[in-house]
């Protein structure tokens, strides 16, 4: 299909949607508008590049392609093979990896299929506890891995850093088959080499889930786990600014025998993904991942990664200057964890009051939190979207001032109900809108070289 026809197809799709389904079109248009006019500081959000979105909307979506390039179970996969091979190569280059599989539909799926490929039900796994910043898939009892495996959790030390003494102690005591590192709410650098040393001491495999920091890893702003962990997983939609999806990578250990000795780790993951855990891949999403990974290797992407960290540091110090308690006293990545309980608020109330004012964050439990996850004592902020819009440290100071204005004006009635002065709300909303107009989402092009 020639290029002009591709464009026409995509444009026609939008026209047809507007014309044939105004209700759905209206909701999508409203969502677009919301993103343009609000300050998104949700740490797991970013902005998908238009060329990535275009791949997601392409006709590659029409193809069923079970299997892998050159080994499909369906005809008509010649170009899908080309797309997947290109995306695999880009993933390997971007992360200096020796193996990449781009078929996992999400990082959750990626983590579970790693476990499904290499473990047996009831095996012991050791991951960071949810309440200390781990992910649901790392062994929380609320999710699959916590129920099907004997999941042991590690936490943080008195300085709110990963408690490596505890990790080692638990590893020696429980002899896990798999140790999981990586987090969703941990603002500090993760020492993958130290995790690997512990894994080696007890003969465990090490899985690093870098869903939150993949962009910093690609850019050299966070140490890479690729040759420390046996397997690395990430989603592609947070710091890689790509489509919603998962990615599995391996470095020097890819050819090592997997448990059972019949296959290598790489072969086990390939077979574990298909046919064992997942069916047909999403070829349009694989194309979009390939596009995002190409952008991730560009100079502007690296500049943006530096801005992410710079912005987060500015946010953290801005809050500290205003007397807030920030978990670990700062950040090394894009995440700032703010204690709002000390201000007499629950995370839930802070999230809602800020949302009303045009600022998006998410409630988050703090280390040792006694409140439930739906209430929480803190909020998590992240700078992926702000950095993409071009907001720098000066604008972060303005954001801190806006957030402080809202949080200082909220009156909590209990953990869920509150009163927010509408004058403050409207004034903050108006200032947020002006800020967003000054830094439109399209203004900063990660693909521009
Ligand atoms: N892992 C969850 C988060 O960090 O918000 C969802 O992506």
CSV table of C-alpha atoms and ligand atoms in Angstrom, one decimal:
chain,number,residue,atom,x,y,z
A,1,UNK,CA,0.0,0.0,0.0
A,2,UNK,CA,1.4,3.4,-1.0
A,3,UNK,CA,1.9,6.2,1.5
A,4,UNK,CA,-0.9,8.5,0.3
A,5,UNK,CA,-3.4,5.7,0.6
A,6,UNK,CA,-2.3,5.0,4.2
A,7,UNK,CA,-2.8,8.7,5.1
A,8,UNK,CA,-6.2,8.7,3.5
A,9,UNK,CA,-7.2,5.6,5.3
A,10,UNK,CA,-6.3,7.1,8.7
A,11,UNK,CA,-8.0,10.4,8.0
A,12,UNK,CA,-11.1,8.6,6.6
A,13,UNK,CA,-11.3,6.7,9.8
A,14,UNK,CA,-11.5,9.9,11.9
A,15,UNK,CA,-14.1,11.4,9.5
A,16,UNK,CA,-16.2,8.2,9.6
A,17,UNK,CA,-16.0,8.1,13.4
A,18,UNK,CA,-17.1,11.7,13.7
A,19,UNK,CA,-19.9,11.1,11.2
A,20,UNK,CA,-21.1,7.6,12.2
A,21,UNK,CA,-20.6,7.5,15.9
A,22,UNK,CA,-20.8,11.1,17.3
A,23,UNK,CA,-21.3,9.8,20.8
A,24,UNK,CA,-18.0,7.9,20.9
A,25,UNK,CA,-16.2,10.6,18.9
A,26,UNK,CA,-17.4,13.2,21.4
A,27,UNK,CA,-16.0,11.2,24.3
A,28,UNK,CA,-12.7,10.8,22.6
A,29,UNK,CA,-12.6,14.5,21.7
A,30,UNK,CA,-13.4,15.4,25.3
A,31,UNK,CA,-10.5,13.2,26.5
A,32,UNK,CA,-8.2,14.9,24.0
A,33,UNK,CA,-9.3,18.3,25.4
A,34,UNK,CA,-8.8,17.1,29.0
A,35,UNK,CA,-5.2,16.1,28.3
A,36,UNK,CA,-4.5,19.4,26.5
A,37,UNK,CA,-5.9,21.5,29.4
A,38,UNK,CA,-4.8,19.7,32.5
A,39,UNK,CA,-1.5,19.3,34.2
A,40,UNK,CA,-0.8,15.6,34.2
A,41,UNK,CA,1.6,14.6,37.0
A,42,UNK,CA,0.6,10.9,37.2
A,43,UNK,CA,3.9,9.0,37.3
A,44,UNK,CA,2.6,6.2,35.1
A,45,UNK,CA,1.4,8.5,32.3
A,46,UNK,CA,3.2,10.0,29.4
A,47,UNK,CA,2.4,11.3,25.9
A,48,UNK,CA,2.3,8.9,23.0
A,49,UNK,CA,4.0,10.4,20.0
A,50,UNK,CA,1.7,11.0,17.0
A,51,UNK,CA,3.7,8.8,14.8
A,52,UNK,CA,3.4,6.0,17.4
A,53,UNK,CA,-0.4,6.6,17.5
A,54,UNK,CA,-0.5,6.4,13.7
A,55,UNK,CA,1.1,2.9,13.8
A,56,UNK,CA,-1.6,1.8,16.3
A,57,UNK,CA,-4.3,2.9,13.9
A,58,UNK,CA,-2.8,1.1,10.9
A,59,UNK,CA,-4.2,-1.9,9.0
A,60,UNK,CA,-1.5,-4.2,10.6
A,61,UNK,CA,-4.3,-4.6,13.1
A,62,UNK,CA,-6.1,-6.8,10.6
A,63,UNK,CA,-3.6,-9.5,10.6
A,64,UNK,CA,-3.6,-12.7,12.7
A,65,UNK,CA,0.0,-13.8,13.1
A,66,UNK,CA,0.4,-16.4,15.8
A,67,UNK,CA,4.0,-17.5,16.2
A,68,UNK,CA,7.1,-15.5,15.4
A,69,UNK,CA,8.7,-14.0,12.3
A,70,UNK,CA,9.3,-16.8,9.7
A,71,UNK,CA,7.4,-19.3,11.9
A,72,UNK,CA,3.8,-18.2,11.8
A,73,UNK,CA,0.6,-20.3,12.0
A,74,UNK,CA,-1.2,-18.1,9.4
A,75,UNK,CA,-0.5,-16.9,5.9
A,76,UNK,CA,-0.1,-13.3,4.9
A,77,UNK,CA,2.5,-12.4,7.4
A,78,UNK,CA,5.3,-11.3,5.1
A,79,UNK,CA,5.2,-7.6,6.1
A,80,UNK,CA,4.2,-8.3,9.7
A,81,UNK,CA,7.3,-10.4,9.9
A,82,UNK,CA,9.3,-7.4,8.7
A,83,UNK,CA,7.6,-5.1,11.2
A,84,UNK,CA,8.3,-7.5,14.1
A,85,UNK,CA,11.9,-8.1,13.1
A,86,UNK,CA,12.6,-4.4,12.8
A,87,UNK,CA,11.0,-3.7,16.2
A,88,UNK,CA,13.0,-6.5,17.8
A,89,UNK,CA,16.2,-5.1,16.4
A,90,UNK,CA,15.4,-1.7,17.7
A,91,UNK,CA,14.6,-3.0,21.1
A,92,UNK,CA,17.9,-4.9,21.2
A,93,UNK,CA,19.9,-1.8,20.0
A,94,UNK,CA,18.1,0.7,22.3
A,95,UNK,CA,18.7,-1.4,25.5
A,96,UNK,CA,22.0,-3.1,24.3
A,97,UNK,CA,20.2,-6.4,24.8
A,98,UNK,CA,20.8,-9.7,23.1
A,99,UNK,CA,17.2,-10.9,23.1
A,100,UNK,CA,13.9,-9.1,22.8
A,101,UNK,CA,10.3,-10.2,22.6
A,102,UNK,CA,7.7,-7.6,21.8
A,103,UNK,CA,4.6,-9.6,21.9
A,104,UNK,CA,3.5,-9.3,25.5
A,105,UNK,CA,0.3,-7.3,25.6
A,106,UNK,CA,1.4,-5.5,28.8
A,107,UNK,CA,4.1,-5.5,31.4
A,108,UNK,CA,1.7,-7.4,33.7
A,109,UNK,CA,1.4,-10.1,31.1
A,110,UNK,CA,5.2,-10.0,30.6
A,111,UNK,CA,5.8,-10.6,34.3
A,112,UNK,CA,3.3,-13.3,34.5
A,113,UNK,CA,4.5,-15.1,31.5
A,114,UNK,CA,8.1,-15.0,32.8
A,115,UNK,CA,6.8,-16.7,35.9
A,116,UNK,CA,4.6,-19.1,33.9
A,117,UNK,CA,7.6,-20.0,31.7
A,118,UNK,CA,10.2,-20.6,34.4
A,119,UNK,CA,8.3,-21.5,37.6
A,120,UNK,CA,5.8,-24.2,38.8
A,121,UNK,CA,2.8,-23.3,40.9
A,122,UNK,CA,3.7,-23.0,44.5
A,123,UNK,CA,7.4,-22.1,43.9
A,124,UNK,CA,8.7,-19.3,46.0
A,125,UNK,CA,9.2,-15.8,44.7
A,126,UNK,CA,10.6,-12.8,46.4
A,127,UNK,CA,9.5,-9.3,45.4
A,128,UNK,CA,9.1,-5.8,46.8
A,129,UNK,CA,5.9,-5.5,48.8
A,130,UNK,CA,3.2,-3.4,47.2
A,131,UNK,CA,3.0,-1.1,50.3
A,132,UNK,CA,6.7,-0.3,49.9
A,133,UNK,CA,6.5,0.5,46.2
A,134,UNK,CA,6.4,-2.9,44.5
A,135,UNK,CA,3.9,-3.8,41.8
A,136,UNK,CA,0.8,-6.0,42.0
A,137,UNK,CA,2.5,-8.6,39.8
A,138,UNK,CA,5.5,-8.9,42.1
A,139,UNK,CA,3.7,-11.1,44.6
A,140,UNK,CA,0.8,-9.1,46.1
A,141,UNK,CA,-1.8,-11.4,47.5
A,142,UNK,CA,-4.4,-9.4,45.7
A,143,UNK,CA,-3.1,-10.6,42.3
A,144,UNK,CA,-2.3,-13.8,40.5
A,145,UNK,CA,1.4,-14.2,41.4
A,146,UNK,CA,0.6,-13.8,45.1
A,147,UNK,CA,-1.9,-16.6,45.0
A,148,UNK,CA,-0.2,-19.1,42.7
A,149,UNK,CA,3.2,-18.8,44.1
A,150,UNK,CA,4.6,-18.7,47.6
A,151,UNK,CA,5.2,-15.0,47.5
A,152,UNK,CA,7.6,-13.4,50.1
A,153,UNK,CA,7.9,-9.6,50.3
A,154,UNK,CA,10.8,-7.3,51.1
A,155,UNK,CA,10.6,-3.7,52.0
A,156,UNK,CA,12.6,-0.6,52.9
A,157,UNK,CA,15.0,0.3,55.6
A,158,UNK,CA,14.8,3.2,58.1
A,159,UNK,CA,16.1,5.6,55.3
A,160,UNK,CA,13.2,4.4,53.1
A,161,UNK,CA,15.8,2.8,50.7
A,162,UNK,CA,15.5,-0.9,49.6
A,163,UNK,CA,16.5,-3.0,52.6
A,164,UNK,CA,19.2,-5.2,51.0
A,165,UNK,CA,20.0,-6.8,54.3
A,166,UNK,CA,16.4,-7.9,54.5
A,167,UNK,CA,16.4,-9.0,50.8
A,168,UNK,CA,19.5,-11.2,51.5
A,169,UNK,CA,18.1,-12.6,54.7
A,170,UNK,CA,14.8,-13.5,53.2
A,171,UNK,CA,16.5,-15.0,50.1
A,172,UNK,CA,18.7,-17.2,52.3
A,173,UNK,CA,15.8,-18.2,54.5
A,174,UNK,CA,13.2,-18.9,51.7
A,175,UNK,CA,15.5,-19.9,48.8
A,176,UNK,CA,13.2,-18.3,46.1
A,177,UNK,CA,13.3,-19.6,42.5
A,178,UNK,CA,12.8,-16.0,41.4
A,179,UNK,CA,13.7,-12.6,42.9
A,180,UNK,CA,11.9,-9.6,41.4
A,181,UNK,CA,13.3,-6.1,41.5
A,182,UNK,CA,11.8,-2.9,40.1
A,183,UNK,CA,9.0,-0.8,41.5
A,184,UNK,CA,6.1,1.5,40.8
A,185,UNK,CA,6.6,4.0,43.6
A,186,UNK,CA,10.2,4.1,44.5
A,187,UNK,CA,12.0,7.4,43.9
A,188,UNK,CA,15.6,6.1,44.1
A,189,UNK,CA,18.1,4.4,41.9
A,190,UNK,CA,17.9,0.6,42.0
A,191,UNK,CA,21.1,-1.3,42.4
A,192,UNK,CA,20.6,-4.3,40.1
A,193,UNK,CA,24.1,-5.6,40.6
A,194,UNK,CA,23.4,-6.0,44.3
A,195,UNK,CA,20.2,-7.9,43.6
A,196,UNK,CA,22.0,-10.2,41.2
A,197,UNK,CA,24.7,-11.0,43.8
A,198,UNK,CA,22.0,-12.0,46.2
A,199,UNK,CA,20.2,-14.1,43.5
A,200,UNK,CA,23.4,-15.9,42.7
A,201,UNK,CA,24.1,-16.6,46.4
A,202,UNK,CA,20.8,-18.6,46.6
A,203,UNK,CA,20.6,-19.9,43.0
A,204,UNK,CA,17.6,-17.7,42.1
A,205,UNK,CA,16.7,-16.1,38.8
A,206,UNK,CA,16.5,-12.3,38.8
A,207,UNK,CA,13.7,-10.5,37.1
A,208,UNK,CA,14.0,-6.7,36.8
A,209,UNK,CA,10.8,-4.9,36.0
A,210,UNK,CA,11.8,-1.4,34.8
A,211,UNK,CA,8.3,-0.2,33.6
A,212,UNK,CA,8.8,3.1,35.4
A,213,UNK,CA,12.3,3.9,34.5
A,214,UNK,CA,12.9,2.4,31.1
A,215,UNK,CA,13.3,5.8,29.5
A,216,UNK,CA,16.0,6.7,32.0
A,217,UNK,CA,17.7,3.3,31.4
A,218,UNK,CA,17.7,3.8,27.6
A,219,UNK,CA,19.2,7.3,28.1
A,220,UNK,CA,21.9,6.2,30.5
A,221,UNK,CA,20.3,8.1,33.4
A,222,UNK,CA,19.6,5.0,35.4
A,223,UNK,CA,21.9,1.9,35.6
A,224,UNK,CA,20.8,-0.8,33.1
A,225,UNK,CA,19.6,-4.1,34.5
A,226,UNK,CA,20.0,-5.9,31.2
A,227,UNK,CA,23.2,-7.8,32.0
A,228,UNK,CA,22.5,-8.1,35.8
A,229,UNK,CA,19.0,-9.5,35.6
A,230,UNK,CA,18.4,-12.8,33.8
A,231,UNK,CA,15.3,-11.2,32.4
A,232,UNK,CA,14.1,-7.6,32.2
A,233,UNK,CA,10.5,-6.6,31.5
A,234,UNK,CA,9.0,-3.2,30.9
A,235,UNK,CA,5.8,-1.6,29.6
A,236,UNK,CA,6.2,0.6,26.6
A,237,UNK,CA,3.8,3.3,27.5
A,238,UNK,CA,5.3,5.0,30.5
A,239,UNK,CA,8.8,6.4,30.0
A,240,UNK,CA,9.2,5.0,26.5
A,241,UNK,CA,6.3,7.2,25.3
A,242,UNK,CA,5.1,4.3,23.2
A,243,UNK,CA,1.9,2.3,22.8
A,244,UNK,CA,0.3,0.4,25.8
A,245,UNK,CA,2.2,-2.9,25.8
A,246,UNK,CA,5.0,-5.0,27.2
A,247,UNK,CA,8.6,-5.8,26.3
A,248,UNK,CA,10.8,-8.6,27.4
A,249,UNK,CA,14.6,-8.3,27.2
A,250,UNK,CA,17.6,-10.4,28.1
A,251,UNK,CA,21.3,-9.7,28.1
A,252,UNK,CA,24.3,-12.0,28.7
A,253,UNK,CA,22.2,-14.8,30.3
A,254,UNK,CA,19.9,-15.4,27.3
A,255,UNK,CA,21.6,-18.6,26.3
A,256,UNK,CA,21.8,-20.0,29.9
A,257,UNK,CA,19.8,-23.2,30.5
A,258,UNK,CA,16.3,-22.5,31.9
A,259,UNK,CA,15.1,-24.5,34.9
A,260,UNK,CA,14.7,-28.1,33.7
A,261,UNK,CA,17.7,-27.8,31.4
A,262,UNK,CA,15.9,-28.6,28.2
A,263,UNK,CA,15.8,-25.1,26.8
A,264,UNK,CA,17.7,-21.9,27.1
A,265,UNK,CA,16.1,-19.0,29.0
A,266,UNK,CA,15.4,-17.2,25.7
A,267,UNK,CA,13.8,-20.3,24.2
A,268,UNK,CA,11.7,-20.8,27.4
A,269,UNK,CA,10.4,-17.2,27.2
A,270,UNK,CA,9.6,-17.5,23.5
A,271,UNK,CA,7.6,-20.7,24.1
A,272,UNK,CA,6.2,-19.4,27.4
A,273,UNK,CA,4.8,-16.4,25.6
A,274,UNK,CA,3.4,-18.4,22.7
A,275,UNK,CA,1.8,-20.9,22.7
A,276,UNK,CA,1.7,-21.2,26.5
A,277,UNK,CA,0.6,-17.9,27.9
A,278,UNK,CA,-0.7,-15.7,25.1
A,279,UNK,CA,-2.3,-16.2,21.7
A,280,UNK,CA,-1.9,-14.0,18.7
A,281,UNK,CA,0.2,-10.8,19.0
A,282,UNK,CA,-1.0,-7.3,18.2
A,283,UNK,CA,0.9,-6.4,15.0
A,284,UNK,CA,-0.1,-2.8,14.9
A,285,UNK,CA,1.1,-2.4,18.5
A,286,UNK,CA,4.4,-4.1,17.7
A,287,UNK,CA,4.8,-1.6,14.9
A,288,UNK,CA,4.0,1.2,17.3
A,289,UNK,CA,6.6,-0.2,19.8
A,290,UNK,CA,9.1,-0.3,17.0
A,291,UNK,CA,8.4,3.4,16.2
A,292,UNK,CA,8.7,4.4,19.9
A,293,UNK,CA,12.0,2.5,20.3
A,294,UNK,CA,13.4,4.3,17.3
A,295,UNK,CA,12.4,7.7,18.9
A,296,UNK,CA,13.9,6.4,22.2
A,297,UNK,CA,17.3,6.3,20.6
A,298,UNK,CA,17.2,9.9,19.4
A,299,UNK,CA,19.0,12.9,20.9
A,300,UNK,CA,15.8,14.8,21.8
A,301,UNK,CA,14.6,11.7,23.8
A,302,UNK,CA,17.7,11.8,25.8
A,303,UNK,CA,17.3,15.5,26.4
A,304,UNK,CA,13.8,14.9,27.5
A,305,UNK,CA,14.9,12.1,29.9
A,306,UNK,CA,17.3,14.6,31.5
A,307,UNK,CA,14.5,17.1,31.9
A,308,UNK,CA,12.3,14.4,33.5
A,309,UNK,CA,14.9,14.0,36.3
A,310,UNK,CA,15.6,17.7,36.6
A,311,UNK,CA,11.9,18.4,36.9
A,312,UNK,CA,11.3,15.8,39.5
A,313,UNK,CA,14.2,17.1,41.6
A,314,UNK,CA,12.8,20.6,41.3
A,315,UNK,CA,9.4,19.3,42.4
A,316,UNK,CA,10.8,17.5,45.4
A,317,UNK,CA,12.9,20.4,46.6
A,318,UNK,CA,10.0,22.8,46.0
A,319,UNK,CA,7.8,20.7,48.3
A,320,UNK,CA,10.5,20.3,50.9
A,321,UNK,CA,11.1,24.1,51.0
A,322,UNK,CA,7.4,24.5,51.7
A,323,UNK,CA,7.6,22.1,54.6
A,324,UNK,CA,6.2,19.0,53.1
A,325,UNK,CA,7.7,15.6,53.8
A,326,UNK,CA,8.9,13.9,50.6
A,327,UNK,CA,9.7,10.2,50.9
A,328,UNK,CA,13.5,9.6,51.0
A,329,UNK,CA,13.9,13.4,51.0
A,330,UNK,CA,14.1,13.6,47.2
A,331,UNK,CA,14.3,11.6,44.0
A,332,UNK,CA,16.7,10.1,41.5
A,333,UNK,CA,14.1,9.4,38.9
A,334,UNK,CA,10.7,10.9,37.8
A,335,UNK,CA,8.8,10.0,41.0
A,336,UNK,CA,8.1,12.2,44.0
A,337,UNK,CA,6.2,10.7,46.8
A,338,UNK,CA,4.5,13.3,48.9
A,339,UNK,CA,3.2,12.8,52.5
A,340,UNK,CA,-0.2,14.5,52.7
A,341,UNK,CA,-1.3,12.8,55.9
A,342,UNK,CA,1.0,15.2,57.8
A,343,UNK,CA,-1.1,18.0,56.3
A,344,UNK,CA,-4.3,16.4,57.7
A,345,UNK,CA,-5.3,14.9,54.4
A,346,UNK,CA,-5.7,11.5,52.9
A,347,UNK,CA,-4.2,10.7,49.5
A,348,UNK,CA,-7.7,10.2,48.2
A,349,UNK,CA,-8.8,13.7,49.2
A,350,UNK,CA,-5.6,15.3,47.9
A,351,UNK,CA,-6.0,13.5,44.5
A,352,UNK,CA,-9.7,14.6,44.2
A,353,UNK,CA,-9.1,18.2,45.2
A,354,UNK,CA,-6.2,18.5,42.8
A,355,UNK,CA,-8.2,16.9,40.0
A,356,UNK,CA,-11.0,19.4,40.5
A,357,UNK,CA,-8.3,22.1,40.1
A,358,UNK,CA,-7.0,20.6,36.9
A,359,UNK,CA,-3.9,18.8,38.3
A,360,UNK,CA,-3.7,15.0,38.0
A,361,UNK,CA,-1.8,12.9,40.5
A,362,UNK,CA,-2.6,9.6,42.1
A,363,UNK,CA,-3.1,8.6,45.7
A,364,UNK,CA,-0.4,6.3,46.9
A,365,UNK,CA,0.4,4.4,50.1
A,366,UNK,CA,3.6,5.6,51.9
A,367,UNK,CA,6.1,3.2,53.3
A,368,UNK,CA,4.5,1.6,56.4
A,369,UNK,CA,1.1,3.2,55.6
A,370,UNK,CA,-1.7,2.2,57.8
A,371,UNK,CA,-4.4,3.4,55.4
A,372,UNK,CA,-5.8,1.2,52.7
A,373,UNK,CA,-4.7,1.6,49.1
A,374,UNK,CA,-8.0,3.3,48.1
A,375,UNK,CA,-7.4,6.0,50.8
A,376,UNK,CA,-3.6,6.2,51.3
A,377,UNK,CA,-1.5,8.7,53.2
A,378,UNK,CA,0.3,10.1,50.2
A,379,UNK,CA,0.2,11.1,46.6
A,380,UNK,CA,2.7,10.0,43.9
A,381,UNK,CA,3.7,12.6,41.3
A,382,UNK,CA,5.8,12.0,38.1
A,383,UNK,CA,7.3,14.3,35.5
A,384,UNK,CA,7.1,12.3,32.3
A,385,UNK,CA,4.2,14.3,30.8
A,386,UNK,CA,5.4,17.6,32.1
A,387,UNK,CA,8.9,17.2,30.7
A,388,UNK,CA,7.4,16.2,27.3
A,389,UNK,CA,5.4,19.4,27.2
A,390,UNK,CA,8.7,21.3,27.8
A,391,UNK,CA,8.0,22.4,31.4
A,392,UNK,CA,11.3,22.9,33.2
A,393,UNK,CA,12.4,23.5,36.8
A,394,UNK,CA,10.9,27.1,36.8
A,395,UNK,CA,7.5,25.8,35.8
A,396,UNK,CA,7.9,23.0,38.5
A,397,UNK,CA,8.2,25.8,41.1
A,398,UNK,CA,4.9,27.1,39.8
A,399,UNK,CA,3.3,23.7,39.9
A,400,UNK,CA,4.5,23.2,43.5
A,401,UNK,CA,2.9,26.6,44.4
A,402,UNK,CA,-0.4,25.6,42.7
A,403,UNK,CA,-0.5,22.2,44.4
A,404,UNK,CA,0.3,23.8,47.8
A,405,UNK,CA,-2.4,26.3,47.2
A,406,UNK,CA,-5.0,23.6,46.7
A,407,UNK,CA,-3.8,21.3,49.5
A,408,UNK,CA,-3.6,24.2,52.0
A,409,UNK,CA,-7.2,25.2,51.2
A,410,UNK,CA,-8.8,21.8,51.5
A,411,UNK,CA,-10.7,21.0,54.6
A,412,UNK,CA,-10.9,17.3,55.2
A,413,UNK,CA,-14.2,16.2,56.8
A,414,UNK,CA,-13.0,12.6,57.1
A,415,UNK,CA,-10.7,10.4,54.8
A,416,UNK,CA,-13.0,10.7,51.9
A,417,UNK,CA,-15.1,13.9,52.2
A,418,UNK,CA,-13.7,17.4,52.0
A,419,UNK,CA,-14.5,21.0,51.2
A,420,UNK,CA,-12.5,23.0,48.7
A,421,UNK,CA,-13.0,26.7,48.4
A,422,UNK,CA,-14.3,27.2,44.9
A,423,UNK,CA,-12.5,30.5,44.4
A,424,UNK,CA,-9.2,28.7,45.0
A,425,UNK,CA,-10.2,25.8,42.7
A,426,UNK,CA,-11.2,28.1,39.9
A,427,UNK,CA,-8.1,30.3,40.2
A,428,UNK,CA,-5.8,27.3,40.1
A,429,UNK,CA,-7.7,25.8,37.2
A,430,UNK,CA,-7.3,29.0,35.2
A,431,UNK,CA,-3.6,29.2,36.0
A,432,UNK,CA,-3.1,25.5,35.0
A,433,UNK,CA,-4.9,26.2,31.7
A,434,UNK,CA,-2.7,29.1,31.0
A,435,UNK,CA,0.4,27.0,31.7
A,436,UNK,CA,-0.9,24.2,29.4
A,437,UNK,CA,-1.5,26.8,26.7
A,438,UNK,CA,2.1,28.0,27.0
A,439,UNK,CA,3.4,24.5,26.8
A,440,UNK,CA,1.1,22.7,24.4
A,441,UNK,CA,1.6,18.9,24.1
A,442,UNK,CA,2.7,19.2,20.4
A,443,UNK,CA,5.4,21.8,21.2
A,444,UNK,CA,8.1,19.5,22.1
A,445,UNK,CA,8.8,16.9,19.4
A,446,UNK,CA,10.8,13.9,20.7
A,447,UNK,CA,11.3,12.6,17.2
A,448,UNK,CA,12.9,15.9,15.9
A,449,UNK,CA,16.6,15.3,15.5
B,1,LIG,N1,1.7,0.1,37.7
B,1,LIG,C1,0.7,1.1,37.8
B,1,LIG,C2,1.2,2.5,38.1
B,1,LIG,O1,2.4,2.6,38.3
B,1,LIG,O2,0.5,3.4,38.1
B,1,LIG,C3,-0.1,1.2,36.5
B,1,LIG,O3,0.7,1.3,35.4
